[in-house]
Tab-separated table of C-alpha atoms in Angstrom:
chain	number	residue	atom	x	y	z
A	1	MET	CA	69.752	-60.084	2.145
A	2	SER	CA	68.088	-60.155	5.553
A	3	TYR	CA	70.283	-57.255	6.790
A	4	THR	CA	69.209	-55.113	3.824
A	5	PHE	CA	65.579	-55.915	4.542
A	6	PHE	CA	66.096	-54.929	8.205
A	7	LEU	CA	67.539	-51.542	7.232
A	8	LEU	CA	64.649	-50.951	4.858
A	9	LEU	CA	62.164	-51.825	7.561
A	10	LEU	CA	63.930	-49.561	10.068
A	11	THR	CA	63.830	-46.666	7.609
A	12	LEU	CA	60.129	-47.272	6.964
A	13	VAL	CA	59.332	-47.321	10.704
A	14	HIS	CA	61.279	-44.105	11.269
A	15	SER	CA	59.476	-42.451	8.392
A	16	THR	CA	56.092	-43.626	9.610
A	17	PHE	CA	56.552	-42.663	13.248
A	18	SER	CA	58.670	-39.503	13.059
A	19	SER	CA	58.024	-37.562	9.863
A	20	LEU	CA	55.659	-34.632	9.943
A	21	ALA	CA	52.205	-35.307	8.450
A	22	PRO	CA	51.814	-33.452	5.112
A	23	THR	CA	48.803	-31.389	6.249
A	24	ASP	CA	50.635	-30.279	9.386
A	25	LYS	CA	53.807	-29.513	7.453
A	26	ALA	CA	51.871	-27.290	5.055
A	27	ALA	CA	50.238	-25.495	7.993
A	28	LEU	CA	53.612	-24.888	9.659
A	29	GLU	CA	55.061	-23.531	6.418
A	30	SER	CA	52.208	-21.028	6.262
A	31	ILE	CA	52.696	-20.113	9.931
A	32	ARG	CA	56.409	-19.617	9.302
A	33	ASP	CA	55.708	-17.383	6.308
A	34	SER	CA	53.425	-15.122	8.369
A	35	LEU	CA	55.852	-14.582	11.265
A	36	THR	CA	59.344	-13.108	11.524
A	37	ASP	CA	62.069	-13.123	14.154
A	38	MET	CA	62.570	-9.679	15.620
A	39	PRO	CA	66.153	-8.367	15.897
A	40	GLY	CA	68.035	-10.475	18.403
A	41	SER	CA	65.638	-13.420	18.118
A	42	ALA	CA	66.562	-16.708	16.441
A	43	PHE	CA	63.463	-18.774	17.166
A	44	PHE	CA	62.963	-19.885	13.539
A	45	SER	CA	66.617	-20.798	12.995
A	46	THR	CA	65.744	-24.473	13.574
A	47	TRP	CA	62.740	-24.470	11.240
A	48	ASP	CA	64.368	-26.150	8.246
A	49	PHE	CA	61.635	-27.820	6.210
A	50	THR	CA	64.191	-29.963	4.378
A	51	ALA	CA	65.165	-31.625	7.660
A	52	PRO	CA	64.244	-35.334	7.812
A	53	ASP	CA	62.371	-35.021	11.119
A	54	PRO	CA	60.977	-31.557	11.955
A	55	CYS	CA	59.167	-33.034	14.975
A	56	SER	CA	62.504	-33.513	16.716
A	57	SER	CA	64.431	-30.548	15.287
A	58	PHE	CA	61.921	-27.633	15.221
A	59	SER	CA	61.873	-25.336	18.253
A	60	GLY	CA	58.513	-25.210	20.013
A	61	LEU	CA	57.078	-28.341	18.382
A	62	THR	CA	55.694	-31.533	19.919
A	63	CYS	CA	54.217	-34.321	17.788
A	64	THR	CA	52.496	-37.661	18.085
A	65	PRO	CA	54.367	-40.779	16.884
A	66	LEU	CA	52.409	-40.419	13.637
A	67	GLY	CA	53.731	-36.902	13.030
A	68	ARG	CA	50.692	-34.872	14.062
A	69	VAL	CA	51.452	-31.629	15.904
A	70	THR	CA	50.029	-31.630	19.434
A	71	ALA	CA	51.794	-28.600	20.952
A	72	LEU	CA	53.044	-25.420	19.285
A	73	SER	CA	54.983	-22.756	21.210
A	74	LEU	CA	55.992	-19.703	19.177
A	75	GLY	CA	58.542	-17.077	20.187
A	76	PRO	CA	59.346	-14.998	22.080
A	77	ASN	CA	60.073	-11.802	20.137
A	78	LEU	CA	58.214	-12.480	16.923
A	79	SER	CA	56.425	-10.030	14.632
A	80	GLY	CA	53.921	-10.555	11.838
A	81	SER	CA	50.499	-12.155	12.171
A	82	LEU	CA	48.901	-15.475	13.053
A	83	SER	CA	48.136	-17.553	9.967
A	84	PRO	CA	44.602	-18.966	9.520
A	85	SER	CA	46.388	-22.242	8.702
A	86	LEU	CA	46.657	-22.819	12.433
A	87	SER	CA	43.189	-24.340	12.105
A	88	ASN	CA	44.672	-27.201	10.069
A	89	LEU	CA	46.669	-28.492	13.043
A	90	THR	CA	43.681	-30.586	14.062
A	91	HIS	CA	45.506	-32.593	16.740
A	92	LEU	CA	46.664	-29.486	18.606
A	93	THR	CA	46.182	-29.541	22.398
A	94	GLN	CA	48.369	-26.566	23.308
A	95	LEU	CA	48.953	-23.269	21.482
A	96	ILE	CA	51.338	-20.725	23.001
A	97	LEU	CA	52.558	-17.408	21.614
A	98	TYR	CA	55.156	-15.782	23.841
A	99	PRO	CA	55.494	-11.982	24.185
A	100	GLY	CA	56.405	-10.096	21.021
A	101	SER	CA	54.873	-7.754	18.438
A	102	VAL	CA	52.483	-10.028	16.566
A	103	THR	CA	49.559	-8.027	15.177
A	104	GLY	CA	46.254	-8.627	13.426
A	105	PRO	CA	43.205	-10.718	14.332
A	106	LEU	CA	42.934	-14.133	15.875
A	107	PRO	CA	42.463	-16.916	13.291
A	108	PRO	CA	38.702	-17.362	12.709
A	109	ARG	CA	38.458	-21.167	12.678
A	110	PHE	CA	39.031	-22.702	16.107
A	111	ASP	CA	36.148	-25.130	15.645
A	112	THR	CA	38.550	-27.459	13.799
A	113	LEU	CA	40.715	-27.768	16.915
A	114	PRO	CA	38.477	-29.728	19.318
A	115	LEU	CA	41.402	-31.115	21.347
A	116	LEU	CA	42.767	-27.733	22.448
A	117	ARG	CA	43.274	-27.525	26.208
A	118	VAL	CA	45.569	-24.495	26.480
A	119	ILE	CA	45.602	-21.243	24.480
A	120	SER	CA	48.066	-18.602	25.665
A	121	LEU	CA	48.681	-15.646	23.340
A	122	THR	CA	49.860	-12.971	25.763
A	123	ARG	CA	51.647	-9.622	25.489
A	124	ASN	CA	51.481	-9.023	21.767
A	125	ARG	CA	49.428	-6.599	19.654
A	126	LEU	CA	46.560	-8.780	18.553
A	127	THR	CA	43.404	-6.914	17.560
A	128	GLY	CA	39.733	-7.549	16.832
A	129	PRO	CA	37.169	-9.716	18.621
A	130	ILE	CA	37.353	-13.217	20.035
A	131	PRO	CA	36.048	-15.474	17.233
A	132	ALA	CA	32.663	-17.108	17.776
A	133	SER	CA	34.323	-20.445	16.986
A	134	PHE	CA	35.812	-20.460	20.502
A	135	SER	CA	32.404	-21.719	21.627
A	136	SER	CA	33.262	-25.143	20.218
A	137	LEU	CA	36.351	-25.652	22.409
A	138	SER	CA	34.721	-28.030	24.866
A	139	ASN	CA	38.068	-29.344	26.157
A	140	LEU	CA	39.614	-25.927	26.804
A	141	HIS	CA	41.138	-25.637	30.288
A	142	THR	CA	43.155	-22.387	30.046
A	143	LEU	CA	42.604	-19.297	27.885
A	144	ASP	CA	45.024	-16.385	28.284
A	145	LEU	CA	44.765	-13.523	25.790
A	146	SER	CA	45.990	-10.825	28.190
A	147	TYR	CA	47.906	-7.672	27.307
A	148	ASN	CA	46.850	-7.318	23.695
A	149	GLN	CA	44.540	-4.886	21.895
A	150	LEU	CA	41.540	-7.168	21.462
A	151	SER	CA	38.096	-5.579	21.508
A	152	GLY	CA	34.374	-6.188	21.202
A	153	SER	CA	31.964	-7.959	23.519
A	154	LEU	CA	32.878	-11.050	25.472
A	155	PRO	CA	31.221	-13.987	23.671
A	156	PRO	CA	28.447	-15.356	25.948
A	157	SER	CA	29.604	-18.908	25.291
A	158	LEU	CA	33.106	-18.208	26.578
A	159	THR	CA	32.152	-18.355	30.253
A	160	THR	CA	29.997	-21.442	29.751
A	161	LEU	CA	32.689	-23.763	28.347
A	162	PRO	CA	32.358	-26.970	30.398
A	163	ARG	CA	36.048	-27.517	31.286
A	164	LEU	CA	37.385	-23.959	31.426
A	165	LYS	CA	39.304	-23.361	34.670
A	166	VAL	CA	41.516	-20.350	33.878
A	167	LEU	CA	40.304	-17.296	31.919
A	168	VAL	CA	42.683	-14.319	31.626
A	169	LEU	CA	41.681	-11.453	29.311
A	170	ALA	CA	43.360	-8.607	31.227
A	171	SER	CA	44.502	-5.367	29.597
A	172	ASN	CA	42.541	-5.341	26.348
A	173	HIS	CA	39.632	-3.241	25.089
A	174	PHE	CA	36.728	-5.592	25.744
A	175	SER	CA	33.492	-3.738	26.359
A	176	ASP	CA	29.796	-4.265	26.999
A	177	SER	CA	28.491	-6.189	30.004
A	178	PHE	CA	29.746	-9.190	31.934
A	179	LYS	CA	28.092	-12.399	30.725
A	180	PRO	CA	26.757	-15.180	33.035
A	181	VAL	CA	29.396	-17.594	34.289
A	182	SER	CA	28.782	-21.338	34.506
A	183	SER	CA	32.259	-22.663	33.631
A	184	PRO	CA	34.024	-24.273	36.632
A	185	LEU	CA	36.531	-21.420	36.834
A	186	PHE	CA	39.027	-21.057	39.633
A	187	HIS	CA	40.918	-18.115	38.067
A	188	LEU	CA	39.150	-15.177	36.341
A	189	ASP	CA	41.058	-12.033	35.376
A	190	LEU	CA	39.360	-9.298	33.306
A	191	LYS	CA	41.150	-6.267	34.740
A	192	MET	CA	41.942	-3.177	32.676
A	193	ASN	CA	39.209	-3.437	30.075
A	194	GLU	CA	36.105	-1.357	29.331
A	195	ILE	CA	33.477	-3.704	30.758
A	196	SER	CA	30.371	-1.997	32.128
A	197	GLY	CA	27.136	-2.943	33.844
A	198	GLU	CA	26.604	-5.120	36.900
A	199	LEU	CA	28.020	-8.429	38.016
A	200	PRO	CA	26.246	-11.548	36.765
A	201	PRO	CA	23.849	-13.022	39.349
A	202	ALA	CA	26.137	-15.928	40.275
A	203	PHE	CA	29.702	-17.186	40.068
A	204	PRO	CA	31.032	-20.743	40.342
A	205	ILE	CA	31.845	-21.607	43.950
A	206	THR	CA	35.121	-23.044	42.628
A	207	LEU	CA	36.464	-19.509	42.107
A	208	ARG	CA	39.684	-18.703	44.000
A	209	TYR	CA	41.034	-15.694	42.070
A	210	LEU	CA	38.904	-12.804	40.764
A	211	SER	CA	40.187	-9.560	39.253
A	212	LEU	CA	37.879	-7.022	37.621
A	213	SER	CA	39.957	-3.957	38.455
A	214	ARG	CA	39.894	-0.819	36.311
A	215	ASN	CA	36.685	-1.335	34.397
A	216	SER	CA	33.442	0.658	34.520
A	217	MET	CA	31.309	-1.771	36.486
A	218	GLN	CA	28.615	-0.730	38.948
A	219	GLY	CA	25.924	-2.074	41.246
A	220	THR	CA	26.339	-4.262	44.315
A	221	ILE	CA	28.662	-7.223	44.769
A	222	ASN	CA	26.121	-9.444	46.546
A	223	ALA	CA	26.737	-12.156	43.939
A	224	LEU	CA	30.133	-12.749	45.561
A	225	GLU	CA	28.705	-13.578	48.989
A	226	PRO	CA	28.801	-17.400	48.497
A	227	LEU	CA	32.462	-17.333	47.410
A	228	THR	CA	33.966	-18.157	50.787
A	229	GLU	CA	37.040	-19.828	49.258
A	230	LEU	CA	38.320	-16.755	47.405
A	231	THR	CA	41.980	-16.139	48.132
A	232	TYR	CA	42.432	-13.101	45.871
A	233	ILE	CA	39.892	-10.467	44.886
A	234	ASP	CA	40.513	-7.155	43.115
A	235	LEU	CA	37.543	-4.947	42.206
A	236	SER	CA	39.413	-1.666	42.579
A	237	VAL	CA	38.753	1.430	40.468
A	238	ASN	CA	35.169	0.703	39.463
A	239	GLN	CA	31.826	2.168	40.560
A	240	PHE	CA	30.517	-0.607	42.800
A	241	THR	CA	28.119	0.446	45.554
A	242	GLY	CA	26.312	-0.875	48.610
A	243	ALA	CA	27.611	-3.175	51.330
A	244	ILE	CA	30.689	-5.388	51.194
A	245	PRO	CA	29.600	-8.940	52.145
A	246	ASN	CA	31.087	-9.951	55.483
A	247	SER	CA	31.654	-13.476	54.155
A	248	LEU	CA	34.526	-12.200	51.996
A	249	PHE	CA	36.582	-11.538	55.132
A	250	GLY	CA	37.190	-15.221	55.731
A	251	PRO	CA	40.156	-17.432	56.589
A	252	ALA	CA	40.929	-18.094	52.914
A	253	ILE	CA	41.448	-14.505	51.763
A	254	SER	CA	45.042	-13.373	51.285
A	255	SER	CA	44.553	-10.258	49.126
A	256	MET	CA	41.499	-7.993	48.900
A	257	PHE	CA	41.581	-4.817	46.851
A	258	LEU	CA	38.265	-2.924	46.811
A	259	GLN	CA	39.653	0.615	46.854
A	260	ARG	CA	38.304	3.506	44.804
A	261	ASN	CA	34.688	2.447	44.504
A	262	ASN	CA	31.501	3.766	46.114
A	263	PHE	CA	30.948	1.159	48.838
A	264	THR	CA	28.993	2.511	51.795
A	265	SER	CA	29.210	-0.192	54.475
A	266	ILE	CA	30.480	-3.600	55.537
A	267	ALA	CA	27.629	-6.050	56.082
A	268	ASN	CA	27.192	-7.429	59.589
A	269	GLY	CA	28.198	-11.007	60.213
A	270	THR	CA	30.250	-13.351	62.312
A	271	ALA	CA	33.807	-12.144	62.767
A	272	VAL	CA	36.419	-14.561	61.428
A	273	SER	CA	40.146	-14.032	61.802
A	274	LEU	CA	41.916	-12.990	58.633
A	275	PRO	CA	44.877	-15.210	57.727
A	276	GLN	CA	48.410	-14.196	58.609
A	277	GLY	CA	49.989	-12.045	55.903
A	278	SER	CA	46.705	-10.891	54.342
A	279	VAL	CA	46.365	-7.499	52.638
A	280	VAL	CA	43.045	-5.617	52.710
A	281	ASP	CA	42.551	-2.283	50.930
A	282	LEU	CA	39.146	-0.612	51.279
A	283	SER	CA	40.453	2.953	50.938
A	284	HIS	CA	38.808	5.754	48.967
A	285	ASN	CA	35.203	4.629	49.385
A	286	SER	CA	32.303	6.026	51.414
A	287	ILE	CA	32.183	3.342	54.092
A	288	SER	CA	30.564	4.579	57.291
A	289	GLY	CA	29.997	3.187	60.764
A	290	GLU	CA	32.446	1.881	63.332
A	291	LEU	CA	35.490	-0.194	62.467
A	292	PRO	CA	34.358	-3.842	62.296
A	293	PRO	CA	36.138	-6.666	64.176
A	294	SER	CA	36.229	-8.724	60.971
A	295	LEU	CA	39.246	-6.716	59.754
A	296	VAL	CA	41.462	-7.324	62.782
A	297	GLY	CA	44.575	-9.371	62.067
A	298	ALA	CA	45.366	-8.293	58.518
A	299	ASP	CA	49.058	-7.798	57.813
A	300	SER	CA	48.332	-4.594	55.865
A	301	LEU	CA	45.047	-2.744	56.301
A	302	PHE	CA	44.161	0.366	54.315
A	303	LEU	CA	40.914	2.002	55.488
A	304	ASN	CA	41.850	5.616	54.790
A	305	ASN	CA	39.620	8.115	52.977
A	306	ASN	CA	36.292	6.749	54.163
A	307	ARG	CA	33.665	7.858	56.692
A	308	PHE	CA	34.463	5.593	59.648
A	309	THR	CA	33.393	6.958	63.028
A	310	GLY	CA	33.737	6.294	66.743
A	311	ASP	CA	36.588	4.854	68.761
A	312	ILE	CA	39.182	2.594	67.208
A	313	PRO	CA	38.626	-0.851	68.774
A	314	GLU	CA	41.315	-2.048	71.189
A	315	GLU	CA	41.761	-5.213	69.095
A	316	TYR	CA	43.286	-3.071	66.331
A	317	VAL	CA	45.859	-1.639	68.740
A	318	GLU	CA	46.691	-5.085	70.117
A	319	SER	CA	47.266	-6.353	66.579
A	320	LEU	CA	49.744	-3.532	66.007
A	321	VAL	CA	51.587	-4.003	69.292
A	322	ASN	CA	52.015	-7.756	68.864
A	323	GLY	CA	53.264	-7.287	65.293
A	324	THR	CA	50.400	-9.097	63.541
A	325	THR	CA	49.399	-5.935	61.696
A	326	LYS	CA	52.347	-4.134	60.110
A	327	THR	CA	50.479	-1.407	58.199
A	328	LEU	CA	47.359	0.393	59.420
A	329	PHE	CA	46.205	3.457	57.491
A	330	LEU	CA	43.187	5.211	59.009
A	331	GLN	CA	43.761	8.779	57.848
A	332	HIS	CA	40.947	10.908	56.439
A	333	ASN	CA	38.071	9.450	58.455
A	334	TYR	CA	36.037	10.727	61.407
A	335	LEU	CA	37.498	8.537	64.143
A	336	THR	CA	37.461	10.027	67.641
A	337	ARG	CA	39.821	7.979	69.817
A	338	PHE	CA	42.864	5.721	69.557
A	339	PRO	CA	43.050	3.675	72.796
A	340	TRP	CA	46.797	3.994	73.294
A	341	ASN	CA	48.456	3.012	76.576
A	342	SER	CA	51.702	4.718	77.505
A	343	GLY	CA	53.147	1.296	78.262
A	344	PHE	CA	52.621	0.118	74.702
A	345	GLN	CA	55.452	0.037	72.197
A	346	LEU	CA	55.071	-0.300	68.463
A	347	PRO	CA	57.507	-2.612	66.649
A	348	ASP	CA	59.883	-0.847	64.260
A	349	SER	CA	58.239	-2.637	61.330
A	350	VAL	CA	54.831	-1.009	61.920
A	351	SER	CA	53.467	1.810	59.740
A	352	LEU	CA	50.551	3.665	61.331
A	353	CYS	CA	48.716	6.728	60.027
A	354	LEU	CA	45.912	8.453	61.965
A	355	SER	CA	46.055	11.941	60.446
A	356	TYR	CA	42.983	14.020	59.651
A	357	ASN	CA	40.492	12.409	61.992
A	358	CYS	CA	38.430	13.862	64.808
A	359	MET	CA	40.883	13.105	67.619
A	360	GLU	CA	41.883	16.038	69.821
A	361	THR	CA	45.524	14.957	69.807
A	362	ASP	CA	47.636	12.336	68.102
A	363	PRO	CA	48.141	9.787	70.904
A	364	VAL	CA	51.190	8.294	69.258
A	365	VAL	CA	52.758	11.448	67.856
A	366	GLY	CA	56.238	10.709	66.628
A	367	LEU	CA	55.321	7.110	65.851
A	368	SER	CA	52.896	7.712	63.007
A	369	THR	CA	54.321	7.100	59.549
A	370	CYS	CA	51.929	8.557	57.015
A	371	PRO	CA	52.408	8.581	53.250
A	372	ILE	CA	54.088	11.709	51.939
A	373	GLU	CA	50.918	12.838	50.130
A	374	VAL	CA	48.897	13.015	53.380
A	375	ALA	CA	48.081	16.571	54.487
A	376	PRO	CA	50.287	17.751	57.360
A	377	LEU	CA	47.288	18.537	59.586
A	378	LEU	CA	47.078	16.009	62.425
A	379	SER	CA	43.335	16.488	62.949
A	380	ARG	CA	40.334	17.589	60.987
A	381	PRO	CA	39.114	21.098	61.709
A	382	ALA	CA	36.674	20.903	64.615
A	383	ILE	CA	33.899	22.491	62.565
A	384	GLN	CA	34.069	19.595	60.048
A	385	CYS	CA	33.775	17.004	62.808
A	386	SER	CA	30.939	18.856	64.499
A	387	ARG	CA	28.940	19.201	61.304
A	388	PHE	CA	29.527	15.574	60.332
A	389	TYR	CA	28.414	14.159	63.669
A	390	ASN	CA	25.458	16.526	63.960
A	391	HIS	CA	24.304	15.554	60.462
A	392	SER	CA	24.740	11.854	61.257
A	393	SER	CA	22.707	12.094	64.454
A	394	THR	CA	19.848	13.968	62.779
A	395	GLY	CA	19.928	11.797	59.619
């Protein structure tokens, strides 16, 4: 008699602490009905709703002891759409959709999911705007909706969420202006969208990674001056103007991509050595003046297609000779002298391009390794150099 009672009790405990809650089971059935395995995918092969314990047998599912779904990872290689029933998984802390061909809008009701900390729905074909209900996700730490076809304005509340650290919306069709940022972000990636206007007046000093490449933004980047801990910054292919803050060239930076904008100068400031292995690309701007000491020491330095003038500082040559700098592109400027000593020897690993400047001769002819698209002329025509310097002196 006691043994029978024990088995009954054990069955009851297992049922209480393992079985899927009815509301969550209904939500998962709806999610399953709205998605399909693509050819070659077998993600849903384990989703048997007659199984005694879906929490332990379903792929991509994590539950509480009481059978409430806390984490849902879908895919990869699914098609279909995201069911609005996702909003019924009210204990969800993590929602992941791996790359596939899922289409349609995001579910509208995220306000019923207050525990969400991670949303990652990348590399699918989701469309439409970000729902306004995202503003209620006060516990959200990471939001990644990159490489979809989402559109509309960025909700103002998105960059004010109090615990948001990682925001990745790259490669969508978001438009309009960039909203103020007060979330404690350390990673912000909005590249390859259609965002216009100027930068917001301030960014969180916690920011370490910033990518706004390939948008239609303009104005100065003075708002970035306090961000001395940035390790990665990419503002390339925009319409930014004015001076580049000297503070960005600090010991923390490892990658800086500001090419193909309309910058005109590098602000004066205290020179700080760039870290070993850093990459700096300021090419295809309108930066004038002499080469600043703040750029010495970069592993790869692209300053071509600007309006730099004067002699190349000896520190740049020393950085090449000692192997600290491995790539130095200075072509298509108005530089007048490369202080080369016949006793110097460039390491085999160095790539140096000085073509199309205002030097009378190439002092390291035979050693320069310019990209194939660079014009074969070693120097600018003298008339161009004369006109440029005469205009500069009278201006």
